[in-house]
Amino acid sequence: MSDILQQLSKVLEERKNADPDSSYVARLYDKGLDAILKKIGEEATETVMAAKDGDARHLVYEVADLWFHCMVLLAQQGIATDEVLNELDRRFGLSGLEEKAARSES
């Protein structure tokens, strides 16, 4: 399942050195953190709206946009997608309530 995430992560890294006029992602990087965060906020709102509309296909489309822009943020911050996958793996099988309680104790 993570092959596409790895491929996309590689492309996102490559776009860090691309001309902003040649790539949407390079343009986002060039505009900086605030532009990336704004885009994530927009995509999160569109995801919520698609879910409220009950259109599964539209919801999948919007979640893909949201995940993509979150991956742009991770790359911009120098965080590998694998770090998020490893965190999800660490949490797998834990009670959500126990995991949340453990975080608040830290």
Coordinates of C-alpha atoms in Angstrom, one line a residue:
M1 CA 0.0 0.0 0.0
S2 CA 2.8 2.4 0.7
D3 CA 4.5 2.1 -2.7
I4 CA 2.6 5.1 -4.1
L5 CA 3.4 7.1 -1.0
Q6 CA 7.1 6.3 -1.4
Q7 CA 7.0 7.3 -5.1
L8 CA 5.2 10.5 -4.3
S9 CA 7.6 11.3 -1.5
K10 CA 10.5 11.0 -3.9
V11 CA 8.8 13.3 -6.4
L12 CA 8.1 15.8 -3.6
E13 CA 11.7 15.8 -2.6
E14 CA 12.8 16.4 -6.2
R15 CA 10.4 19.3 -6.5
K16 CA 12.3 21.2 -3.8
N17 CA 14.9 22.0 -6.4
A18 CA 12.5 22.7 -9.3
D19 CA 11.7 26.0 -10.8
P20 CA 8.5 27.4 -9.2
D21 CA 7.2 28.2 -12.7
S22 CA 7.6 24.5 -13.7
S23 CA 5.7 22.8 -10.9
Y24 CA 2.7 23.3 -8.6
V25 CA 4.6 21.7 -5.7
A26 CA 7.7 23.8 -6.4
R27 CA 5.5 26.9 -6.4
L28 CA 4.0 25.9 -3.0
Y29 CA 7.5 25.4 -1.6
D30 CA 8.6 28.7 -3.0
K31 CA 5.6 30.5 -1.3
G32 CA 6.5 28.9 2.0
L33 CA 5.0 27.3 5.1
D34 CA 2.0 29.7 5.3
A35 CA 0.8 28.9 1.8
I36 CA 1.2 25.1 2.4
L37 CA -0.8 25.4 5.7
K38 CA -3.5 27.5 4.0
K39 CA -3.8 24.8 1.3
I40 CA -4.2 22.1 4.0
G41 CA -6.9 24.1 5.7
E42 CA -8.8 24.5 2.4
E43 CA -8.5 20.8 1.6
A44 CA -9.6 19.8 5.2
T45 CA -12.7 22.0 4.8
E46 CA -13.5 20.5 1.4
T47 CA -13.1 17.0 2.9
V48 CA -15.6 17.8 5.6
M49 CA -18.0 19.3 3.1
A50 CA -17.7 16.2 0.8
A51 CA -18.4 13.9 3.8
K52 CA -21.4 16.0 4.8
D53 CA -22.7 15.7 1.2
G54 CA -22.5 11.9 1.4
D55 CA -20.8 11.5 -2.0
A56 CA -18.3 8.7 -1.5
R57 CA -16.4 9.4 -4.8
H58 CA -16.1 13.1 -4.0
L59 CA -14.9 12.3 -0.5
V60 CA -12.2 10.0 -1.8
Y61 CA -11.1 12.8 -4.2
E62 CA -10.9 15.4 -1.4
V63 CA -9.1 13.0 1.0
A64 CA -6.5 12.4 -1.7
D65 CA -6.0 16.2 -2.0
L66 CA -5.7 16.5 1.8
W67 CA -3.2 13.6 2.1
F68 CA -1.2 15.0 -0.8
H69 CA -0.9 18.5 0.7
C70 CA 0.0 16.9 4.1
M71 CA 2.8 15.1 2.3
V72 CA 3.9 18.4 0.8
L73 CA 4.1 19.8 4.4
L74 CA 6.0 16.8 5.7
A75 CA 8.5 17.1 2.8
Q76 CA 8.9 20.9 3.4
Q77 CA 9.5 20.2 7.0
G78 CA 12.1 17.5 6.3
I79 CA 10.0 14.7 7.7
A80 CA 9.8 11.5 5.8
T81 CA 6.4 9.9 5.1
D82 CA 7.8 6.7 6.7
E83 CA 7.9 8.5 10.0
V84 CA 4.1 8.9 9.9
L85 CA 3.7 5.3 8.7
N86 CA 5.9 4.1 11.6
E87 CA 3.8 6.1 14.1
L88 CA 0.6 4.5 12.7
D89 CA 2.3 1.1 13.0
R90 CA 3.3 1.8 16.6
R91 CA -0.3 2.7 17.5
F92 CA -1.8 -0.3 15.7
G93 CA -3.4 -2.6 18.2
L94 CA -3.4 -0.1 21.0
S95 CA -6.6 1.2 22.4
G96 CA -7.1 4.7 21.2
L97 CA -8.0 5.7 24.7
E98 CA -4.8 4.2 26.1
E99 CA -2.7 5.8 23.4
K100 CA -4.3 9.2 24.0
A101 CA -3.8 8.8 27.8
A102 CA -0.1 7.9 27.3
R103 CA 0.4 11.0 25.2
S104 CA -1.1 13.3 27.9
E105 CA 1.2 11.7 30.6
S106 CA 4.3 12.7 28.6

